[in-house]
Structures are given as structure tokens and as C-alpha cells.
PDB file of C-alpha atoms in Angstrom:
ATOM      1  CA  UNK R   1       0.000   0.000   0.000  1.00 37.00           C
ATOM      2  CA  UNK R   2       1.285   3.829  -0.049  1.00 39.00           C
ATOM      3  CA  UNK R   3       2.363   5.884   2.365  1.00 40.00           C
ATOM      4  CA  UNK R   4      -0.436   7.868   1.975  1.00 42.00           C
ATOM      5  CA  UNK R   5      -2.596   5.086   4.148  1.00 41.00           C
ATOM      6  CA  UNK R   6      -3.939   6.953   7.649  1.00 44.00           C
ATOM      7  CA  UNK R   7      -3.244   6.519  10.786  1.00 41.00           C
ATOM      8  CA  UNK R   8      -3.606   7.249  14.277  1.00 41.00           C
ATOM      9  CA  UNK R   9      -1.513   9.151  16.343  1.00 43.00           C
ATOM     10  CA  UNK R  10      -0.225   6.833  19.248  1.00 46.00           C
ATOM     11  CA  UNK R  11       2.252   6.795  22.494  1.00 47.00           C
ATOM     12  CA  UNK R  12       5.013   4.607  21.861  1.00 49.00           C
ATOM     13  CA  UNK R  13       6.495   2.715  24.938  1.00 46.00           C
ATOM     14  CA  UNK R  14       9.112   5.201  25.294  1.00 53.00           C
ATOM     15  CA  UNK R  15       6.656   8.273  26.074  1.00 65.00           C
ATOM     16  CA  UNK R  16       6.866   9.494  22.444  1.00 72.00           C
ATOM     17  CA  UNK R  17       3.972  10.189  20.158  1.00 78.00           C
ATOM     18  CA  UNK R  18       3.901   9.405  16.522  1.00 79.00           C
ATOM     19  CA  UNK R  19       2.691  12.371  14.263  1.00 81.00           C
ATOM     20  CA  UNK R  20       1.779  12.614  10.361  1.00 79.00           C
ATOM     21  CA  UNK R  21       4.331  15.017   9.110  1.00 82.00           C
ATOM     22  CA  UNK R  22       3.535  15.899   5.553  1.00 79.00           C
ATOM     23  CA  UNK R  23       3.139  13.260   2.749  1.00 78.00           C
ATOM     24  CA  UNK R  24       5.260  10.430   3.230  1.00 82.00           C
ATOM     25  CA  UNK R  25       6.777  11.102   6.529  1.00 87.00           C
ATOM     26  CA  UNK R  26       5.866  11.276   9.991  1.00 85.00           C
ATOM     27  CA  UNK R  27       7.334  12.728  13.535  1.00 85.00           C
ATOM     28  CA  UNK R  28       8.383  11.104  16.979  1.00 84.00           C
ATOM     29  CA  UNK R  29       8.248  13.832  19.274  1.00 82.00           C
ATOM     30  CA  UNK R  30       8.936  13.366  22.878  1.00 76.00           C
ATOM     31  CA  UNK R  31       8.052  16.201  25.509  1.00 70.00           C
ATOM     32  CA  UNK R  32       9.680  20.148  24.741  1.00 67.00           C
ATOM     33  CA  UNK R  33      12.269  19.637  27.544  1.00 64.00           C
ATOM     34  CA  UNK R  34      15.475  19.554  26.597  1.00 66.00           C
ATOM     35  CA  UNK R  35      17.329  16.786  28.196  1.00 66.00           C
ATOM     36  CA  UNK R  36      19.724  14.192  28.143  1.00 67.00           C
ATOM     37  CA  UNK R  37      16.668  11.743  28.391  1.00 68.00           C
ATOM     38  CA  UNK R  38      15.426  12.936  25.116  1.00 72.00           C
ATOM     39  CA  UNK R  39      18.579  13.071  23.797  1.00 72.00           C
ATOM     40  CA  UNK R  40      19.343   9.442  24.185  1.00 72.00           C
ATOM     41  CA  UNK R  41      15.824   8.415  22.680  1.00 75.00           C
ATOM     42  CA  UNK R  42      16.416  10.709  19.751  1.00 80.00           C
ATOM     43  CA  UNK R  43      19.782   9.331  18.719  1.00 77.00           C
ATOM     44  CA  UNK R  44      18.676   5.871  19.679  1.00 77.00           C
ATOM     45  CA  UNK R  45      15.619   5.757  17.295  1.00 81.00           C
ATOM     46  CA  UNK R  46      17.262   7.285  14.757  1.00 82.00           C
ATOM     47  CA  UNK R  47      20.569   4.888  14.877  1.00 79.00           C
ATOM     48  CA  UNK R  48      18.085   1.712  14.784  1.00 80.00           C
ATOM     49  CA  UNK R  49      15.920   3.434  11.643  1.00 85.00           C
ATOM     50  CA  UNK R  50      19.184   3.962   9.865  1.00 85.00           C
ATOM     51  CA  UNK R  51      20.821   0.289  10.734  1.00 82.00           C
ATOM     52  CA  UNK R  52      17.760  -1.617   9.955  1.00 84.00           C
ATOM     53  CA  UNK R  53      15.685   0.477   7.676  1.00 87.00           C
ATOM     54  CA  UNK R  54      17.741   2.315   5.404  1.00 88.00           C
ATOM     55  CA  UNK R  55      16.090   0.864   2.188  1.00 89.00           C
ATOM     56  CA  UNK R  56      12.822   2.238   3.003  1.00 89.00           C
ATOM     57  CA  UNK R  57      13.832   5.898   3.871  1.00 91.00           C
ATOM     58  CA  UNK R  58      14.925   9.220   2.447  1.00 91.00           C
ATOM     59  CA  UNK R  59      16.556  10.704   5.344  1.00 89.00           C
ATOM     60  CA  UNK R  60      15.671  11.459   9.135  1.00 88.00           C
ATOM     61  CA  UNK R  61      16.018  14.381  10.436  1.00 85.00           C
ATOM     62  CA  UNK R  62      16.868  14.806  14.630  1.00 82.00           C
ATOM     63  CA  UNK R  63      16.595  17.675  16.958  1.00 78.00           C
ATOM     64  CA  UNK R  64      16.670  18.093  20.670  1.00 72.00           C
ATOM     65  CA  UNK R  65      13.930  16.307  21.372  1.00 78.00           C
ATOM     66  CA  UNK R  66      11.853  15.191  17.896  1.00 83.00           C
ATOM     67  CA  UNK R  67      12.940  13.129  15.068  1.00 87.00           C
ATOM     68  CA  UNK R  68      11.530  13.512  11.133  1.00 89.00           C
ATOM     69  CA  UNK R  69      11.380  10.316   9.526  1.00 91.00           C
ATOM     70  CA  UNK R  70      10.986  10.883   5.092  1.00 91.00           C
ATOM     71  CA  UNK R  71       9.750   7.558   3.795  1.00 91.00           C
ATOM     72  CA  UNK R  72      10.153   6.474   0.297  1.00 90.00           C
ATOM     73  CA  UNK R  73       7.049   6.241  -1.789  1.00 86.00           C
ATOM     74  CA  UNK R  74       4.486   3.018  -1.708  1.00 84.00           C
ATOM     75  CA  UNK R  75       6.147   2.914   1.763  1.00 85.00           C
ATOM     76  CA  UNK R  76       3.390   1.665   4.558  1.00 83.00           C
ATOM     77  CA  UNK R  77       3.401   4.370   7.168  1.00 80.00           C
ATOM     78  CA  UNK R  78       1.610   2.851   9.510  1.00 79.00           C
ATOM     79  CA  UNK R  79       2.863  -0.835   9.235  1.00 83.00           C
ATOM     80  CA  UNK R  80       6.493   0.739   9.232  1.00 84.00           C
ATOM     81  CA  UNK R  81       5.632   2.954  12.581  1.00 79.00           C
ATOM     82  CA  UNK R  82       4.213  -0.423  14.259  1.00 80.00           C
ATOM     83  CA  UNK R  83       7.697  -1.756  13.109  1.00 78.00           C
ATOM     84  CA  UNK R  84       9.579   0.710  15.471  1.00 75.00           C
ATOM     85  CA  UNK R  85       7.911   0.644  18.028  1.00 74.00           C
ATOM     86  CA  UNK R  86       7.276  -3.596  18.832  1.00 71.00           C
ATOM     87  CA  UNK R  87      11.431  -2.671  18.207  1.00 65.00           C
ATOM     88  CA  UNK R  88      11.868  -0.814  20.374  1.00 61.00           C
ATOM     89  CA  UNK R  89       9.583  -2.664  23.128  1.00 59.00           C
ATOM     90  CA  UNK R  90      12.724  -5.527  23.161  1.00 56.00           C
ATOM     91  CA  UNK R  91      15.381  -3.078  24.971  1.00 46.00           C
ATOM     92  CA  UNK R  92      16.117  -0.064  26.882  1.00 51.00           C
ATOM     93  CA  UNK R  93      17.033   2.355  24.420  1.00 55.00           C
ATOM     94  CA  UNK R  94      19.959   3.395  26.192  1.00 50.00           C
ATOM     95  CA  UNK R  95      22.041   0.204  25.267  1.00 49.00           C
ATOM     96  CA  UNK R  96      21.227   1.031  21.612  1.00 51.00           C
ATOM     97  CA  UNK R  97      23.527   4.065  21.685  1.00 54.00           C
ATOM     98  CA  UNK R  98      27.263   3.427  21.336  1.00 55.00           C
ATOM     99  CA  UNK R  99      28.516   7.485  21.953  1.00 69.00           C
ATOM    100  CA  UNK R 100      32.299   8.188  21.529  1.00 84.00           C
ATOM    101  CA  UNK R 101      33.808  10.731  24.404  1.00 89.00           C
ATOM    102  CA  UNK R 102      35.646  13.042  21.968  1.00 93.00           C
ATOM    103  CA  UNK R 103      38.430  15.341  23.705  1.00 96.00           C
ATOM    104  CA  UNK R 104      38.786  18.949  21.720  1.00 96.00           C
ATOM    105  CA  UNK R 105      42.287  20.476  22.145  1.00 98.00           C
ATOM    106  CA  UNK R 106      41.183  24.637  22.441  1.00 98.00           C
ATOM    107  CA  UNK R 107      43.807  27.717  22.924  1.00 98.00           C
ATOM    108  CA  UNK R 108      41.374  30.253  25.103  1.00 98.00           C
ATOM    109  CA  UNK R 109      44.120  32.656  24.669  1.00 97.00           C
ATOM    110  CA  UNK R 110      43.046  36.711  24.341  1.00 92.00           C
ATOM    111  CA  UNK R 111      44.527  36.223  20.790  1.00 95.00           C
ATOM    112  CA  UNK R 112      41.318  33.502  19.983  1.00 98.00           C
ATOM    113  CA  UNK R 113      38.904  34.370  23.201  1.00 97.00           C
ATOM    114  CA  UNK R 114      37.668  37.398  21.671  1.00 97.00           C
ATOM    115  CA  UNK R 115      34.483  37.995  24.120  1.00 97.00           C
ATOM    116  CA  UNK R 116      36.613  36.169  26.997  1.00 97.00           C
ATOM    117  CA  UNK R 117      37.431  39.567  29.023  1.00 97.00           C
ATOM    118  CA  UNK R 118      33.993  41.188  28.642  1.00 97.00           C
ATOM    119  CA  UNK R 119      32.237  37.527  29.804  1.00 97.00           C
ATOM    120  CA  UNK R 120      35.092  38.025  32.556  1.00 97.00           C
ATOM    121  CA  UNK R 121      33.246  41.754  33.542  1.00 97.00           C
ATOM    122  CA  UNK R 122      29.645  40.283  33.249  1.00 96.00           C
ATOM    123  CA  UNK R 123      29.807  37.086  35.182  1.00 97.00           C
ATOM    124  CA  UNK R 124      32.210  39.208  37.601  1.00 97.00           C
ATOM    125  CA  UNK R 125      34.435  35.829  37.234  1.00 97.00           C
ATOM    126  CA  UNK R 126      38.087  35.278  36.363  1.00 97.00           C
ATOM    127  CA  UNK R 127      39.201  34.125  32.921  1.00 97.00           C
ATOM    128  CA  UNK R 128      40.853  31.719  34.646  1.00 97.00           C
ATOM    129  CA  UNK R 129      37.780  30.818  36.048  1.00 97.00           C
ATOM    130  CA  UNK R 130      35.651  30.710  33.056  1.00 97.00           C
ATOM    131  CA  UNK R 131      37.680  28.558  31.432  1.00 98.00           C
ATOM    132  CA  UNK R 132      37.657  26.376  34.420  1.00 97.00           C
ATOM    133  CA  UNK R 133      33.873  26.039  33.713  1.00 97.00           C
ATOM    134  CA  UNK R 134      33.928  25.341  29.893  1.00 98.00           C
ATOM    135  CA  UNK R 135      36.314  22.463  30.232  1.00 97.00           C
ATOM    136  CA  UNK R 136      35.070  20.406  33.752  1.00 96.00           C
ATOM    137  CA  UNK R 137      32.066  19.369  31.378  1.00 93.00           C
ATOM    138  CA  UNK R 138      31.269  16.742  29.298  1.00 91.00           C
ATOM    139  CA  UNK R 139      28.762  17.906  26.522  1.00 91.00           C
ATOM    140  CA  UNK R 140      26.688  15.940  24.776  1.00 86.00           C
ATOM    141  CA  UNK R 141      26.374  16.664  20.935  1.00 85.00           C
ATOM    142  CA  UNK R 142      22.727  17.128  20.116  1.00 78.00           C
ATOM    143  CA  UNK R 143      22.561  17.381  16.858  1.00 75.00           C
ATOM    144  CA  UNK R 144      24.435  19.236  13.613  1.00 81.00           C
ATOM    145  CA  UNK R 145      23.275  22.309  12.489  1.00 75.00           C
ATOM    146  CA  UNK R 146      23.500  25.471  11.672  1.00 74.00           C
ATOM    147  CA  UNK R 147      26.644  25.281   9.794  1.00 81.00           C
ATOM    148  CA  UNK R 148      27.629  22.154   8.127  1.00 82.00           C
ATOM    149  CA  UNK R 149      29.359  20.307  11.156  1.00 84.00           C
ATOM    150  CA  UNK R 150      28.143  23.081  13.743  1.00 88.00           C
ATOM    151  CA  UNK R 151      27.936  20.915  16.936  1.00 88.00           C
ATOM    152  CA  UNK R 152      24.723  22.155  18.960  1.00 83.00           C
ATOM    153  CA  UNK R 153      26.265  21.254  23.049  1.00 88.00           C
ATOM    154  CA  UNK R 154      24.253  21.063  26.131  1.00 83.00           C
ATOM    155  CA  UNK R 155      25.243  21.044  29.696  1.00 87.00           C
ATOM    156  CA  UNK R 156      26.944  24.481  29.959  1.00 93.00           C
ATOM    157  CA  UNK R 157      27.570  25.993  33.413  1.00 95.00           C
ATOM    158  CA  UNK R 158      25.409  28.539  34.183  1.00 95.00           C
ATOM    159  CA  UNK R 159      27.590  30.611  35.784  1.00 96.00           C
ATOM    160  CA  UNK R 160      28.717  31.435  32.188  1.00 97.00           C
ATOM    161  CA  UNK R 161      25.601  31.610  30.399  1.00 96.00           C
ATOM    162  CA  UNK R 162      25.452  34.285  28.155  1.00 97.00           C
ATOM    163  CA  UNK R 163      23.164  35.810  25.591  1.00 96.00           C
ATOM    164  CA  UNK R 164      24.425  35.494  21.606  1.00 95.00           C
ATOM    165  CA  UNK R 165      25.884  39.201  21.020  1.00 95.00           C
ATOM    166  CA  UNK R 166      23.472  41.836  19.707  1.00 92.00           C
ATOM    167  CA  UNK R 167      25.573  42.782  16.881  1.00 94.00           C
ATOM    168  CA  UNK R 168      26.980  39.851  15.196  1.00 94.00           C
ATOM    169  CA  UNK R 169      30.427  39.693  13.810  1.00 96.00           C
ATOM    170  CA  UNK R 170      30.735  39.384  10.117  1.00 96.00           C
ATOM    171  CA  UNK R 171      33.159  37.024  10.274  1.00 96.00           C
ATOM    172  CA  UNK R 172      34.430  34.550  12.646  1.00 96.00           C
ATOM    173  CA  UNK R 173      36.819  32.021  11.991  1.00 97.00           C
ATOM    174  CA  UNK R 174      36.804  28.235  11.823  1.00 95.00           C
ATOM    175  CA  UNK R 175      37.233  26.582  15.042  1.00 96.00           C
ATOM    176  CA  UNK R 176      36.278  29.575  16.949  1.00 97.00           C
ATOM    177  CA  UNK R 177      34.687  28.424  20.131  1.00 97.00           C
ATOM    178  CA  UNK R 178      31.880  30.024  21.620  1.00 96.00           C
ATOM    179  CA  UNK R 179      29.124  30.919  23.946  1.00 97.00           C
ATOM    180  CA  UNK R 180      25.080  31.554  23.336  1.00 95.00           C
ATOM    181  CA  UNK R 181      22.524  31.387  26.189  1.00 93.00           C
ATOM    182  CA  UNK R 182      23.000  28.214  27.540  1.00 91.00           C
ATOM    183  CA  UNK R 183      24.594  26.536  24.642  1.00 91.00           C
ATOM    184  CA  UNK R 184      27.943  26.113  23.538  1.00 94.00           C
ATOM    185  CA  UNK R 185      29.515  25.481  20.409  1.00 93.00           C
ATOM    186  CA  UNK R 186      32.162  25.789  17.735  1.00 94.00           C
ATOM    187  CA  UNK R 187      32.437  26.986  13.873  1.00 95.00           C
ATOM    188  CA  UNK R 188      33.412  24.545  11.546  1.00 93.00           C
ATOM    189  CA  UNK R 189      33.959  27.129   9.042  1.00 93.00           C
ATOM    190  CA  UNK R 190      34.737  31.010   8.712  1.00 95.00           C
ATOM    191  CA  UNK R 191      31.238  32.588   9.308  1.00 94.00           C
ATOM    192  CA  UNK R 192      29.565  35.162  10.806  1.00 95.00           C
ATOM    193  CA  UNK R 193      28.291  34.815  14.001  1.00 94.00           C
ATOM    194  CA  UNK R 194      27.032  36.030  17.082  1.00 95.00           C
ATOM    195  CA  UNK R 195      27.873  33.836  19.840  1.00 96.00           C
ATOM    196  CA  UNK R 196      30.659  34.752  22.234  1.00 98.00           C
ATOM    197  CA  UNK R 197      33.981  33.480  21.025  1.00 98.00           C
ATOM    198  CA  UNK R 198      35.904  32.159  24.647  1.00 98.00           C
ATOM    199  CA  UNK R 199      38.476  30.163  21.890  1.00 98.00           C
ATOM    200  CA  UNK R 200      39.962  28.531  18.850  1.00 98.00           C
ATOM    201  CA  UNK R 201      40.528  24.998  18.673  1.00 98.00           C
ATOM    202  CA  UNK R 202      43.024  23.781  15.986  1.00 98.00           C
ATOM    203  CA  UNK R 203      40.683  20.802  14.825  1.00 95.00           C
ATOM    204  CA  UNK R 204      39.180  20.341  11.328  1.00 94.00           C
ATOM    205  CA  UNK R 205      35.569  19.960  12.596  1.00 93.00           C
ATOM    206  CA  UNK R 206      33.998  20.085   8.772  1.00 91.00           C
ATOM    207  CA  UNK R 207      36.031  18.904   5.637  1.00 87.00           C
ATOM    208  CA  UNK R 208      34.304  18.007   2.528  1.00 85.00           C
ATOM    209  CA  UNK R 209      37.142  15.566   1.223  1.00 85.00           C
ATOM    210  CA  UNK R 210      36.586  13.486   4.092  1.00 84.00           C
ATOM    211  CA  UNK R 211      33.467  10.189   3.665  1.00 81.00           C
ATOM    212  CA  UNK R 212      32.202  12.061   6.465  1.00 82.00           C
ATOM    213  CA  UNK R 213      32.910  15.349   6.139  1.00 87.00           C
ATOM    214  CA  UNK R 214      31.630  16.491   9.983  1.00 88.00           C
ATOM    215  CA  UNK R 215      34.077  15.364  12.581  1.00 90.00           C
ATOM    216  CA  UNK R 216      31.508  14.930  14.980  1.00 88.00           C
ATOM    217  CA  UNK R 217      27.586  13.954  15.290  1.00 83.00           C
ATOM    218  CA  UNK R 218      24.379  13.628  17.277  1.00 77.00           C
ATOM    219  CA  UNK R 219      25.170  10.865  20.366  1.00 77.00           C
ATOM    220  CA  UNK R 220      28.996  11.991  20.855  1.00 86.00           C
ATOM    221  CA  UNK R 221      29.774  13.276  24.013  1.00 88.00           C
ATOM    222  CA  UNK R 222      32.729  16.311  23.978  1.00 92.00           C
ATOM    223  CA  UNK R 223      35.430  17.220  26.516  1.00 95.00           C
ATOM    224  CA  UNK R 224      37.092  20.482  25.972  1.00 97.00           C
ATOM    225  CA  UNK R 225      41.117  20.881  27.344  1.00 97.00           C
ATOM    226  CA  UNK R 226      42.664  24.053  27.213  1.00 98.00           C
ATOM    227  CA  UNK R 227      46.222  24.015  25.250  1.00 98.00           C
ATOM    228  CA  UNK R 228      48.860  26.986  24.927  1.00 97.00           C
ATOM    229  CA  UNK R 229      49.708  29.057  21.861  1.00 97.00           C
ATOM    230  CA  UNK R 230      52.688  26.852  21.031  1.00 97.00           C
ATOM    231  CA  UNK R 231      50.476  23.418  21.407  1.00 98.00           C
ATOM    232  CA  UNK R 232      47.930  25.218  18.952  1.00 98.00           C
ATOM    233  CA  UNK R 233      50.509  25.915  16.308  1.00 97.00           C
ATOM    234  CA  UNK R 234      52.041  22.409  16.815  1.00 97.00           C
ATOM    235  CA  UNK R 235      48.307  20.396  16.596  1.00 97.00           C
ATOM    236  CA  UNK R 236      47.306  23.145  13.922  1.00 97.00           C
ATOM    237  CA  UNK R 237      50.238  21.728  11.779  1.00 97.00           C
ATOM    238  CA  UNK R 238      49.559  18.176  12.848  1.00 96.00           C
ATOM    239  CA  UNK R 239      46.431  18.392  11.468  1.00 94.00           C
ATOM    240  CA  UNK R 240      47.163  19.849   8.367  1.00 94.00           C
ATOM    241  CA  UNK R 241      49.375  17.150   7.572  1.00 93.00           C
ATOM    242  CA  UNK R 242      47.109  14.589   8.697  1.00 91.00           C
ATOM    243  CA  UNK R 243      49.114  13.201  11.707  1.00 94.00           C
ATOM    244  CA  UNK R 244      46.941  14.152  14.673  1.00 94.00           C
ATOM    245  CA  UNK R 245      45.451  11.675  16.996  1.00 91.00           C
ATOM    246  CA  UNK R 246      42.255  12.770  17.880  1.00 91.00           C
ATOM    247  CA  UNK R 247      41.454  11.324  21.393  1.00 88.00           C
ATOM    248  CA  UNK R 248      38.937   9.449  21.221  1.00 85.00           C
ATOM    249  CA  UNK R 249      36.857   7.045  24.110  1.00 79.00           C
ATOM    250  CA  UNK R 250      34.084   4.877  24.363  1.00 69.00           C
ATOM    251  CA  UNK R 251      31.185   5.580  26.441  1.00 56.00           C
ATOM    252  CA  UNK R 252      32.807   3.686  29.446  1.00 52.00           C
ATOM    253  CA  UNK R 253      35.879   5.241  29.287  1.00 51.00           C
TER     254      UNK R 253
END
């Protein structure tokens, strides 16, 4: 039959409900709070549709706490949604996500942490301090956007929250690391932007010679460390050359 058969809305077993999103596709949308919860059953879902039912979609789309699912046509919609979710009813969804703990080298040197002494005036903190806060957290990537390879991050301190800059910069450069409300992130190009650059990081985050051109994606988790001048220059060459050992864990480590 086509995907153009109706169906119901329903709850799935993990608290989500199933939505009609436009011909030949439909939603899973879990509640408006962001959270690592949501986070988890987003990349979960989406890693089994991709694994075990790549020949009957377009593309899925995630965000924070939704994923869009584009069937291919004379694609069952309902018979493919009952799929999922007796899938998903035979484990937790947690052990269906495999994330990699990716450590990002960054300089937060005045030379690259453009906003750093002004955040330093606001928040009535140290630099020292604020960088203290950016790198004691792990942050888990919740999806790509933006840019291509933009990491969205949650799970920034507080204590450096800031608001994205009123007037945007008309260029900022690739690997610039920075600060928006309660979000964190980095460029993986030269843009312009508006978020408060704390840093650079020598790392190719976006490269389209690469199979996968973004160095990271939804379900990674990333540590920040902060590195000297020298160190930048040194990985900055490194990974021009293509000889830099990215460190990389598993979700144990």
C-alpha cells in the first residue's frame, strides 16, 4: 500500500507520540524539555531506523527532542511505525547508543577568546575561572546544524551563560569556540556569528574531502582541554598534515 494510508496518532512505549508530518513522513516527538533523556531516545531511534531500515527511507532528520522520519514512496506508514515501536519494546534504548567521548584540544588565549574579558566583567568571574567552567564538562552533541558540522552542546555551566551578542560579527573564523545562552559550540567554518567566542581549537571539525565530512555527530559526548599558543601551532600543523590523533573514548571510558 502507499504511504499515503492513515493513521492514528499513538504513544510509543518510550513516552513518544507518533505524528503525520507531511506526505510520506511522519514525527516522533517526545516532551519540549530539553534533556539528556530525550537526547538518548532521539539518537537511539534514529541509529536503529538507519541500521535496519535504510532501504525504506529518504533521510531522518533529529533535533533536541523530535525526530523527522521521510519515507520512500508506496512505503506503509503505519505498518512501518508499528515496526519501530514492537522494536523498540525488546530493549532499553539506552544500550542502543554506542557514543564516543571526543576530547577537543582549544587555545582560550586573548589572541582567539575574543568575548573572553567582557564575559570576565559580566559574570564578575576570572578568565581563569571561566575557562575552568567550559572544560570540567562533558557535553553531549545534540545534533548538527546550523553550519555544516556546527555541533549544537548542552550542559553548559550557568555561571557562564550568556546571551548570543546583539551585533553579530561578520566574520568569525573556523574553530572559533563560543558561547550563546545556555549553549555552547564551535564553527566549523569562517562565518559570521554572534555567539561569544571564549576560543579557537586547531581541529578540522567540517572537511568536505573526508566520507564524512563532519568530525563529529548527534550521540557523541565532547570534553574540551585548554592548550597553549605553542600546542595550537604544533596540533594546527599536525592536522594539516594529517598526523593528529584525535582522542577518542568509548562511552565507558
Amino acid at each position: 500500500e502507499s504511504s499515503k494510508t492513515q493513521f492514528i496518532p499513538e504513544k510509543m512505549s518510550n513516552h513518544a507520540e507518533i505524528k503525520p508530518f507531511g506526505e510520506n513522513a511522519f514525527l516522533i516527538e517526545w516532551s519540549d524539555e530539553i534533556s539528556d533523556y530525550n537526547h538518548t531516545q532521539v539518537t537511539a531511534i534514529n541509529k536503529i531506523i538507519i541500521e535496519q531500515f535504510n532501504d525504506k527511507i529518504i533521510e531522518t532528520t533529529p533535533s533536541y527532542q523530535s525526530l523527522a522520519i521521510y519515507l520512500k514512496k508506496n512505503i506503509d506508514t503505519s505498518l512501518f511505525i508499528k515496526k519501530i515501536n514492537a522494536l523498540l519494546n525488546e530493549a532499553a534504548l539506552s544500550e542502543k547508543v554506542h557514543s564516543r567521548k571526543v576530547h577537543i584540544p582549544v587555545c582560550y588565549d586573548k589572541e582567539f577568546g575574543l568575548d573572553l574579558e567582557r564575559l570576565s566583567e559580566v559574570h564578575d568571574l576570572s578568565i581563569k575561572s571561566i575557562i575552568a567552567h567550559h572544560t570540567k564538562r562533558i557535553y553531549p552533541v545534540y545534533f548538527i546544524g546550523f553550519l555544516p558540522g556546527f555541533p549544537y552542546l548542552e550542559g553548559l555551566n550557568p555561571m557562564i551563560s550568556t546571551p548570543r551578542k546583539e551585533k553579530p560579527r561578520s566574520v568569525v573564523n573556523a574553530g572559533s569556540v563560543g558561547i550563546a545562552g545556555d549553549q555552547t559550540g564551535v564553527y566549523p567554518i569562517d562565518s559570521p556569528g554572534g555567539w561569544n567566542i571564549i576560543g579557537r581549537s586547531p581541529i578540522s571539525f567540517f572537511d568536505v574531502k573526508k566520507d564524512r565530512p563532519s568530525l563529529l555527530k548527534a550521540g557523541d559526548r565532547i570534553k574540551f582541554f585548554a592548550i597553549s599558543i605553542a600546542e595550537y601551532d604544533k596540533i594546527k600543523k599536525e592536522v594539516e598534515n594529517d598526523t593528529y590523533q584525535l582522542k577518542i573514548f568509548s562511552q565507558n571510558d
